Amino acid sequence: MTELKRLPTLPGVHLRNEIAKISHRLIELNHDRRLDKNVWDKVELARHPERPYTLDYIHHMFPGFIELRGDRCFADDPAIIGGLAAYMGRTIMVIGHQKGRDLAARARRNFGMPRPEGYRKAQRLMNLANKFGIPVLTLIDTAGAYPGVAAEERGQAAAISQSLLCMARLDVPTVAVIIGEGGSGGALALALADRVIMLENAIYSVISPESCAAILWKDAEEAHLAAQTLRLTSANLSELGAVDAVLPEPRGGAHRDHAAAASIIKQALEENLRELEAMHPQARKRQRLEKFRQMGVWSEGGLTLF
Amino acid sequence: MAQKVSVDISRRNGDTGFRGAESCPACKQLLSTEELEANYKVCPHCNYHFRIGAAERVAQLADRGTWNEIAASLRSADPLRFFDLRPYPDRIEEAEYDTGLPEAMIAGTCRIHKMDTVLAVMDFGFMGGSMGSVVGEKFWRAVDAAIETRYPLVVVCASGGARMQEGIISLLQMAKTTCAVEMLGEAAVPFVSVLTDPTTGGVMASFATLADVVIAEPGSLLCFSGPRVIEQTIKEKLPADFGRAEKNLDHGQIDMIVSRPELKDRLVQVLGMLEGGVACAIGPLWEEEKSSPGRRGALAEAIDRIKALANPSRRSPKK
Ligand SMILES: [Zn+2]
């Protein structure tokens, strides 16, 4: 395989398709399984245009939601929404990525791809929640942070890193739910939580399958293969210990029944909050830092640690 | 924890090639290898900074004979059994051979102009300086060492971002290293990052931009999304200075730009200033420290005493 790749490509000779074919064959051999069609189904379900978005969950879970807007620095980013809600006898801060349902909304929400303002708004709201002892719920659903010149100039990298640090620092309980696409750093920025929960048909990945395929095989068409090797489904991530729990979706997927999907999240939220609220804030924070410390697989002196 | 390891820079790619002359990519002047090395691999005519590896960086920053590598035996595993045109372990092996390094980051304790420091350095030559489990764990161990010894932490960054071959595990290293920074912050141990060409993606969006003071090398590319990704998105060509250190300085994203020959001096100045803030808070004890020979004598003890008062649960540093 490696040898094949190393062959200089002659003009008019297309090795790529051959390489891809052999790749398929090798993935079958190496992984003791066929190219799994279910994996790509999950990717499509996670991106399904009728899938409930943050605002749909808010609609079903938190009738008294009060949206709070703006980062107090530059702008309000509609790709991330946040606000206060009354929830089972307490107040909760809800923050989430928001994609648009129709063409106009998609443009306004920038396809759910936040700019630095979005992450700075999120931090402002999390700090506000922290001040008054209000637990934080984040709903993750983005292809990634927006790649643009202006976003870079306003510090996209620092906006994400500071959002991560903000979540590491919070004294209040935090629950993150990956409801659709968990795309790279733009998703993780809202997911450094005490509990990270994933919906059954959501995906969570360091890179989109398309970009991964473009890098590995110089061919975005190979995204199916990339999706499988990235191990981005809820089952994969649960197995890798990257998420704390996976929630089942209504039959056929969350898009079939928004209300049912919301009630599944609501119940999980309540259970997790009850456990987290019983802990001392310092112990909770220690546990959070320790959990993320454990993330990683390496060997040391010949031993593989996981 | 610490072990003596001599840094062998002779195995590095650049040094195995012919030694003679190299032309500067920026001003096209022909530069002799001796001339370049004497000037820290910086073009004396136009200040172009050639990329250097981690071992060479350590040799430039650490006082001779003071480097003690930590966590040197950490090696990558293949948690995903990542399927690629080449197996991930093969890529690691090749990177090891090419760079003479075990991973994209080396960490250790050393002295910088006699100042005790924990130093971690990334190497872009090792799989694009990508951050996987080992980089994350080494960063954590470096932070642990800094908290335990109360030496300041200096991290020299060079990275294309997360290591795709470790999938979600590599993404989560951003969270892991951030949690380490939070612990360092709780302990009030100074942390300075030096961003070199290029520092992008997941490293830029985690510990690199979370330091107390962020220094950059001239001309280095520092951004979250790389120029090619942005060009594909907006379907326009970007100017050559996009994301460069100078632009970042203009836009308020970094504290200062420091040329490589001045870096060692400037690091010590900045670290000294940061520790001086703690000294100021304890007033007269500062006098005691000035008269005592050890840098970490009465002052360090006084700092610990004050911190213990402020937060009784804080564990006392080990000697
Ligand atoms: Zn030059």
Tab-separated table of C-alpha atoms in Angstrom, chain B residues 119-226:
chain	number	residue	atom	x	y	z
B	119	LEU	CA	10.596	24.263	29.367
B	120	ALA	CA	8.460	22.459	26.784
B	121	VAL	CA	9.270	22.758	23.101
B	122	MET	CA	7.308	21.567	20.089
B	123	ASP	CA	8.827	20.403	16.813
B	124	PHE	CA	7.005	21.087	13.539
B	125	GLY	CA	9.144	18.442	11.846
B	126	PHE	CA	7.419	15.697	13.854
B	127	MET	CA	4.149	15.130	11.999
B	128	GLY	CA	3.578	18.859	11.638
B	129	GLY	CA	3.939	19.401	15.373
B	130	SER	CA	0.495	17.872	15.727
B	131	MET	CA	-0.979	17.416	19.193
B	132	GLY	CA	-1.955	13.901	20.153
B	133	SER	CA	-2.102	12.082	23.484
B	134	VAL	CA	1.636	12.283	24.120
B	135	VAL	CA	1.861	16.035	23.538
B	136	GLY	CA	-1.136	16.519	25.834
B	137	GLU	CA	0.311	14.291	28.554
B	138	LYS	CA	3.757	15.882	28.298
B	139	PHE	CA	2.194	19.307	28.634
B	140	TRP	CA	0.349	18.088	31.721
B	141	ARG	CA	3.553	16.650	33.230
B	142	ALA	CA	5.374	19.926	32.509
B	143	VAL	CA	2.619	21.799	34.336
B	144	ASP	CA	2.802	19.320	37.224
B	145	ALA	CA	6.556	19.872	37.438
B	146	ALA	CA	6.085	23.653	37.379
B	147	ILE	CA	3.542	23.497	40.204
B	148	GLU	CA	5.671	21.126	42.248
B	149	THR	CA	8.913	23.085	41.888
B	150	ARG	CA	7.281	26.508	41.513
B	151	TYR	CA	9.513	27.119	38.496
B	152	PRO	CA	7.831	29.178	35.775
B	153	LEU	CA	6.683	27.380	32.628
B	154	VAL	CA	7.877	28.327	29.148
B	155	VAL	CA	6.325	26.595	26.154
B	156	VAL	CA	7.675	27.091	22.640
B	157	CYS	CA	4.874	26.258	20.206
B	158	ALA	CA	5.054	25.052	16.590
B	159	SER	CA	2.072	23.061	15.433
B	160	GLY	CA	-0.368	22.518	12.616
B	161	GLY	CA	-3.046	21.571	15.167
B	162	ALA	CA	-4.622	18.374	16.391
B	163	ARG	CA	-3.299	14.974	15.261
B	164	MET	CA	-6.018	13.608	13.007
B	165	GLN	CA	-4.754	10.038	13.392
B	166	GLU	CA	-5.884	10.053	17.036
B	167	GLY	CA	-9.358	11.307	16.134
B	168	ILE	CA	-11.465	12.609	18.995
B	169	ILE	CA	-8.689	11.813	21.476
B	170	SER	CA	-6.533	14.467	19.818
B	171	LEU	CA	-9.339	17.028	19.930
B	172	LEU	CA	-9.740	16.346	23.633
B	173	GLN	CA	-6.075	17.235	24.216
B	174	MET	CA	-7.223	20.834	23.795
B	175	ALA	CA	-9.499	20.345	26.798
B	176	LYS	CA	-6.814	18.465	28.704
B	177	THR	CA	-4.101	21.085	28.229
B	178	THR	CA	-6.585	23.827	29.115
B	179	CYS	CA	-7.376	22.064	32.397
B	180	ALA	CA	-3.627	21.966	33.072
B	181	VAL	CA	-3.377	25.713	32.449
B	182	GLU	CA	-6.204	26.231	34.935
B	183	MET	CA	-4.252	24.300	37.582
B	184	LEU	CA	-1.155	26.354	36.861
B	185	GLY	CA	-3.234	29.504	37.216
B	186	GLU	CA	-4.646	28.353	40.564
B	187	ALA	CA	-1.072	27.880	41.800
B	188	ALA	CA	-0.065	31.318	40.425
B	189	VAL	CA	2.945	29.919	38.599
B	190	PRO	CA	3.942	32.156	35.666
B	191	PHE	CA	3.413	30.756	32.170
B	192	VAL	CA	4.908	32.275	29.025
B	193	SER	CA	4.297	30.921	25.534
B	194	VAL	CA	6.537	31.543	22.544
B	195	LEU	CA	4.668	31.145	19.267
B	196	THR	CA	6.837	30.190	16.314
B	197	ASP	CA	6.185	29.485	12.657
B	198	PRO	CA	3.625	28.024	12.306
B	199	THR	CA	1.286	27.770	15.298
B	200	THR	CA	-2.256	27.052	14.168
B	201	GLY	CA	-5.405	25.057	14.882
B	202	GLY	CA	-5.903	23.180	18.122
B	203	VAL	CA	-2.659	24.264	19.765
B	204	MET	CA	-3.321	27.920	18.943
B	205	ALA	CA	-6.879	27.505	20.270
B	206	SER	CA	-5.741	25.982	23.567
B	207	PHE	CA	-2.608	26.454	25.669
B	208	ALA	CA	-0.670	28.640	23.192
B	209	THR	CA	-3.057	31.562	23.656
B	210	LEU	CA	-3.718	30.918	27.361
B	211	ALA	CA	-0.290	31.963	28.633
B	212	ASP	CA	0.154	34.934	30.961
B	213	VAL	CA	2.427	36.524	28.370
B	214	VAL	CA	2.368	35.547	24.695
B	215	ILE	CA	5.547	36.160	22.708
B	216	ALA	CA	5.865	35.521	18.952
B	217	GLU	CA	8.768	35.157	16.555
B	218	PRO	CA	8.869	37.611	13.635
B	219	GLY	CA	6.994	36.529	10.537
B	220	SER	CA	5.450	33.427	12.099
B	221	LEU	CA	2.034	32.272	10.911
B	222	LEU	CA	-0.343	32.298	13.892
B	223	CYS	CA	-4.005	31.527	13.311
B	224	PHE	CA	-6.850	29.122	14.050
B	225	SER	CA	-7.896	28.316	10.486
B	226	GLY	CA	-5.065	28.040	8.004
